[in-house]
C-alpha cells in the first residue's frame, strides 16, 4: 500500500469516526429534545381535554382511583372546581378550573411561539442541518474511496 493510499485510508477512518461519534450523537440529542417538546405539547392538550370534562362534570364527582398494582377504589370528590396542577420542578398549585384553563392557555402560547422562536421548529431545522452534514461527509468518503481504488482496466 502506498503512502498516499495509507493517508487516504486514515482520512477515511477519521471522517467515519467524526460521523459516528459526533454528528450522529448530536442528531440523536436534538431528536430527544424535539420529542420532549412534542411530549409537553401533548400533555398540555390532554390536560385541556381533562379540564373540559371536569367543567362539564356533575358535583360531587364520582371516579375510580388506582391505588397501585391495578387496585382501583371508587372516590367521591365533593368539589371538582378546585384542582392541584403541577407547575414543574416538583411545585404544585391549587387552582380553580378557570385559573387552570388560563395557565394552560399561557403554556400553549409558550409552546407555539412565532416561527423564529419556536423550539420544535428550531430543533427540526438543526436536525436537518446535521443530517445534511452527515450526507456530505459520507459522499466525500465515497469519493475518497473511489480515488483509493485504481481503475481495474489499467
PDB file of C-alpha atoms in Angstrom:
ATOM      1  CA  UNK A   1       0.000   0.000   0.000  1.00  0.00           C
ATOM      2  CA  UNK A   2       1.447   3.365  -0.967  1.00  0.00           C
ATOM      3  CA  UNK A   3       1.771   6.247   1.448  1.00  0.00           C
ATOM      4  CA  UNK A   4      -0.984   8.218  -0.322  1.00  0.00           C
ATOM      5  CA  UNK A   5      -3.320   5.225  -0.049  1.00  0.00           C
ATOM      6  CA  UNK A   6      -2.468   4.904   3.654  1.00  0.00           C
ATOM      7  CA  UNK A   7      -3.111   8.621   4.167  1.00  0.00           C
ATOM      8  CA  UNK A   8      -6.447   8.321   2.370  1.00  0.00           C
ATOM      9  CA  UNK A   9      -7.383   5.295   4.500  1.00  0.00           C
ATOM     10  CA  UNK A  10      -6.505   7.254   7.650  1.00  0.00           C
ATOM     11  CA  UNK A  11      -8.609  10.216   6.488  1.00  0.00           C
ATOM     12  CA  UNK A  12     -11.484   7.860   5.743  1.00  0.00           C
ATOM     13  CA  UNK A  13     -11.247   6.372   9.229  1.00  0.00           C
ATOM     14  CA  UNK A  14     -11.173   9.817  10.873  1.00  0.00           C
ATOM     15  CA  UNK A  15     -14.186  11.014   8.872  1.00  0.00           C
ATOM     16  CA  UNK A  16     -16.120   7.859   9.747  1.00  0.00           C
ATOM     17  CA  UNK A  17     -15.311   8.397  13.423  1.00  0.00           C
ATOM     18  CA  UNK A  18     -16.454  12.019  13.145  1.00  0.00           C
ATOM     19  CA  UNK A  19     -19.765  10.958  11.607  1.00  0.00           C
ATOM     20  CA  UNK A  20     -20.389   8.190  14.135  1.00  0.00           C
ATOM     21  CA  UNK A  21     -19.035   9.862  17.277  1.00  0.00           C
ATOM     22  CA  UNK A  22     -20.015  13.497  16.783  1.00  0.00           C
ATOM     23  CA  UNK A  23     -22.676  14.051  14.148  1.00  0.00           C
ATOM     24  CA  UNK A  24     -24.872  11.061  14.938  1.00  0.00           C
ATOM     25  CA  UNK A  25     -24.656  11.785  18.687  1.00  0.00           C
ATOM     26  CA  UNK A  26     -25.683  15.417  18.110  1.00  0.00           C
ATOM     27  CA  UNK A  27     -28.543  14.316  15.879  1.00  0.00           C
ATOM     28  CA  UNK A  28     -29.781  11.850  18.500  1.00  0.00           C
ATOM     29  CA  UNK A  29     -29.623  14.559  21.210  1.00  0.00           C
ATOM     30  CA  UNK A  30     -31.581  17.017  19.056  1.00  0.00           C
ATOM     31  CA  UNK A  31     -34.233  14.425  18.282  1.00  0.00           C
ATOM     32  CA  UNK A  32     -34.624  13.664  22.004  1.00  0.00           C
ATOM     33  CA  UNK A  33     -35.055  17.379  22.764  1.00  0.00           C
ATOM     34  CA  UNK A  34     -37.625  17.762  19.975  1.00  0.00           C
ATOM     35  CA  UNK A  35     -39.520  14.704  21.216  1.00  0.00           C
ATOM     36  CA  UNK A  36     -39.585  16.222  24.725  1.00  0.00           C
ATOM     37  CA  UNK A  37     -41.120  19.439  23.335  1.00  0.00           C
ATOM     38  CA  UNK A  38     -43.761  17.443  21.450  1.00  0.00           C
ATOM     39  CA  UNK A  39     -44.475  15.420  24.603  1.00  0.00           C
ATOM     40  CA  UNK A  40     -45.005  18.632  26.600  1.00  0.00           C
ATOM     41  CA  UNK A  41     -47.418  19.881  23.956  1.00  0.00           C
ATOM     42  CA  UNK A  42     -49.285  16.577  24.057  1.00  0.00           C
ATOM     43  CA  UNK A  43     -49.552  16.749  27.849  1.00  0.00           C
ATOM     44  CA  UNK A  44     -50.995  20.274  27.664  1.00  0.00           C
ATOM     45  CA  UNK A  45     -53.606  19.109  25.151  1.00  0.00           C
ATOM     46  CA  UNK A  46     -54.523  16.119  27.331  1.00  0.00           C
ATOM     47  CA  UNK A  47     -54.828  18.337  30.390  1.00  0.00           C
ATOM     48  CA  UNK A  48     -57.032  20.791  28.477  1.00  0.00           C
ATOM     49  CA  UNK A  49     -59.361  17.934  27.499  1.00  0.00           C
ATOM     50  CA  UNK A  50     -59.469  16.745  31.120  1.00  0.00           C
ATOM     51  CA  UNK A  51     -60.320  20.276  32.303  1.00  0.00           C
ATOM     52  CA  UNK A  52     -63.166  20.495  29.805  1.00  0.00           C
ATOM     53  CA  UNK A  53     -64.546  17.187  31.086  1.00  0.00           C
ATOM     54  CA  UNK A  54     -64.227  18.402  34.684  1.00  0.00           C
ATOM     55  CA  UNK A  55     -66.116  21.606  33.907  1.00  0.00           C
ATOM     56  CA  UNK A  56     -68.993  19.542  32.500  1.00  0.00           C
ATOM     57  CA  UNK A  57     -68.877  17.002  35.358  1.00  0.00           C
ATOM     58  CA  UNK A  58     -71.635  16.967  37.974  1.00  0.00           C
ATOM     59  CA  UNK A  59     -70.871  17.877  41.549  1.00  0.00           C
ATOM     60  CA  UNK A  60     -69.967  15.711  43.521  1.00  0.00           C
ATOM     61  CA  UNK A  61     -67.750  13.828  41.095  1.00  0.00           C
ATOM     62  CA  UNK A  62     -67.502  10.047  41.379  1.00  0.00           C
ATOM     63  CA  UNK A  63     -64.366   8.476  39.916  1.00  0.00           C
ATOM     64  CA  UNK A  64     -62.102   5.449  40.137  1.00  0.00           C
ATOM     65  CA  UNK A  65     -58.607   5.861  41.573  1.00  0.00           C
ATOM     66  CA  UNK A  66     -55.754   3.416  41.025  1.00  0.00           C
ATOM     67  CA  UNK A  67     -54.030   2.768  44.353  1.00  0.00           C
ATOM     68  CA  UNK A  68     -51.306   0.769  42.619  1.00  0.00           C
ATOM     69  CA  UNK A  69     -50.975  -2.655  41.024  1.00  0.00           C
ATOM     70  CA  UNK A  70     -54.304  -2.064  39.234  1.00  0.00           C
ATOM     71  CA  UNK A  71     -56.198  -1.972  42.544  1.00  0.00           C
ATOM     72  CA  UNK A  72     -58.995   0.546  41.973  1.00  0.00           C
ATOM     73  CA  UNK A  73     -61.308   2.167  44.510  1.00  0.00           C
ATOM     74  CA  UNK A  74     -64.269   4.453  43.990  1.00  0.00           C
ATOM     75  CA  UNK A  75     -63.697   8.006  45.154  1.00  0.00           C
ATOM     76  CA  UNK A  76     -66.073  10.901  45.544  1.00  0.00           C
ATOM     77  CA  UNK A  77     -64.769  14.419  45.014  1.00  0.00           C
ATOM     78  CA  UNK A  78     -67.143  16.850  46.739  1.00  0.00           C
ATOM     79  CA  UNK A  79     -65.932  19.964  44.886  1.00  0.00           C
ATOM     80  CA  UNK A  80     -64.388  19.278  41.450  1.00  0.00           C
ATOM     81  CA  UNK A  81     -63.970  23.025  40.885  1.00  0.00           C
ATOM     82  CA  UNK A  82     -60.509  23.102  42.515  1.00  0.00           C
ATOM     83  CA  UNK A  83     -57.504  21.004  41.490  1.00  0.00           C
ATOM     84  CA  UNK A  84     -53.785  20.743  42.014  1.00  0.00           C
ATOM     85  CA  UNK A  85     -51.767  21.425  38.883  1.00  0.00           C
ATOM     86  CA  UNK A  86     -48.097  20.513  38.528  1.00  0.00           C
ATOM     87  CA  UNK A  87     -46.104  23.593  37.534  1.00  0.00           C
ATOM     88  CA  UNK A  88     -42.831  21.696  37.134  1.00  0.00           C
ATOM     89  CA  UNK A  89     -39.773  21.169  39.320  1.00  0.00           C
ATOM     90  CA  UNK A  90     -41.982  19.462  41.922  1.00  0.00           C
ATOM     91  CA  UNK A  91     -44.205  22.516  42.510  1.00  0.00           C
ATOM     92  CA  UNK A  92     -47.980  22.104  42.705  1.00  0.00           C
ATOM     93  CA  UNK A  93     -50.518  24.930  42.670  1.00  0.00           C
ATOM     94  CA  UNK A  94     -54.094  24.767  43.902  1.00  0.00           C
ATOM     95  CA  UNK A  95     -56.122  26.369  41.112  1.00  0.00           C
ATOM     96  CA  UNK A  96     -59.755  26.745  40.240  1.00  0.00           C
ATOM     97  CA  UNK A  97     -60.821  25.411  36.853  1.00  0.00           C
ATOM     98  CA  UNK A  98     -60.798  28.901  35.200  1.00  0.00           C
ATOM     99  CA  UNK A  99     -57.339  29.621  36.646  1.00  0.00           C
ATOM    100  CA  UNK A 100     -56.039  26.271  35.412  1.00  0.00           C
ATOM    101  CA  UNK A 101     -57.514  26.989  31.981  1.00  0.00           C
ATOM    102  CA  UNK A 102     -55.722  30.372  31.828  1.00  0.00           C
ATOM    103  CA  UNK A 103     -52.460  28.680  32.895  1.00  0.00           C
ATOM    104  CA  UNK A 104     -52.831  26.130  30.090  1.00  0.00           C
ATOM    105  CA  UNK A 105     -53.523  28.884  27.545  1.00  0.00           C
ATOM    106  CA  UNK A 106     -50.278  30.615  28.546  1.00  0.00           C
ATOM    107  CA  UNK A 107     -48.431  27.295  28.411  1.00  0.00           C
ATOM    108  CA  UNK A 108     -49.776  26.590  24.908  1.00  0.00           C
ATOM    109  CA  UNK A 109     -48.724  30.058  23.720  1.00  0.00           C
ATOM    110  CA  UNK A 110     -45.257  29.442  25.119  1.00  0.00           C
ATOM    111  CA  UNK A 111     -45.008  26.144  23.212  1.00  0.00           C
ATOM    112  CA  UNK A 112     -46.369  27.708  19.994  1.00  0.00           C
ATOM    113  CA  UNK A 113     -44.291  30.860  19.754  1.00  0.00           C
ATOM    114  CA  UNK A 114     -43.857  32.543  16.353  1.00  0.00           C
ATOM    115  CA  UNK A 115     -41.662  30.818  13.780  1.00  0.00           C
ATOM    116  CA  UNK A 116     -38.134  32.084  14.678  1.00  0.00           C
ATOM    117  CA  UNK A 117     -38.532  31.329  18.377  1.00  0.00           C
ATOM    118  CA  UNK A 118     -40.495  28.091  18.145  1.00  0.00           C
ATOM    119  CA  UNK A 119     -38.322  25.478  19.783  1.00  0.00           C
ATOM    120  CA  UNK A 120     -39.621  22.417  17.943  1.00  0.00           C
ATOM    121  CA  UNK A 121     -39.106  24.035  14.532  1.00  0.00           C
ATOM    122  CA  UNK A 122     -35.636  25.200  15.536  1.00  0.00           C
ATOM    123  CA  UNK A 123     -34.689  21.684  16.668  1.00  0.00           C
ATOM    124  CA  UNK A 124     -36.115  20.183  13.461  1.00  0.00           C
ATOM    125  CA  UNK A 125     -34.119  22.659  11.368  1.00  0.00           C
ATOM    126  CA  UNK A 126     -30.913  21.920  13.313  1.00  0.00           C
ATOM    127  CA  UNK A 127     -31.516  18.180  12.854  1.00  0.00           C
ATOM    128  CA  UNK A 128     -31.870  18.664   9.104  1.00  0.00           C
ATOM    129  CA  UNK A 129     -28.563  20.543   9.055  1.00  0.00           C
ATOM    130  CA  UNK A 130     -26.806  17.714  10.887  1.00  0.00           C
ATOM    131  CA  UNK A 131     -28.316  15.115   8.526  1.00  0.00           C
ATOM    132  CA  UNK A 132     -27.047  17.206   5.596  1.00  0.00           C
ATOM    133  CA  UNK A 133     -23.566  17.294   7.152  1.00  0.00           C
ATOM    134  CA  UNK A 134     -23.637  13.515   7.590  1.00  0.00           C
ATOM    135  CA  UNK A 135     -24.679  13.075   3.959  1.00  0.00           C
ATOM    136  CA  UNK A 136     -21.950  15.462   2.798  1.00  0.00           C
ATOM    137  CA  UNK A 137     -19.249  13.626   4.740  1.00  0.00           C
ATOM    138  CA  UNK A 138     -20.469  10.235   3.500  1.00  0.00           C
ATOM    139  CA  UNK A 139     -20.423  11.481  -0.110  1.00  0.00           C
ATOM    140  CA  UNK A 140     -16.881  12.749   0.440  1.00  0.00           C
ATOM    141  CA  UNK A 141     -15.894   9.356   1.816  1.00  0.00           C
ATOM    142  CA  UNK A 142     -17.306   7.624  -1.256  1.00  0.00           C
ATOM    143  CA  UNK A 143     -15.283   9.956  -3.469  1.00  0.00           C
ATOM    144  CA  UNK A 144     -12.182   9.372  -1.381  1.00  0.00           C
ATOM    145  CA  UNK A 145     -12.625   5.607  -1.575  1.00  0.00           C
ATOM    146  CA  UNK A 146     -13.145   5.917  -5.330  1.00  0.00           C
ATOM    147  CA  UNK A 147      -9.783   7.656  -5.559  1.00  0.00           C
ATOM    148  CA  UNK A 148      -8.135   4.933  -3.476  1.00  0.00           C
ATOM    149  CA  UNK A 149      -9.261   2.116  -5.758  1.00  0.00           C
ATOM    150  CA  UNK A 150      -7.337   2.282  -9.040  1.00  0.00           C
ATOM    151  CA  UNK A 151      -9.388   1.608 -12.183  1.00  0.00           C
ATOM    152  CA  UNK A 152      -9.452  -2.103 -12.984  1.00  0.00           C
ATOM    153  CA  UNK A 153      -8.766  -1.609 -16.719  1.00  0.00           C
ATOM    154  CA  UNK A 154      -5.199  -0.267 -16.163  1.00  0.00           C
TER     155      UNK A 154
END
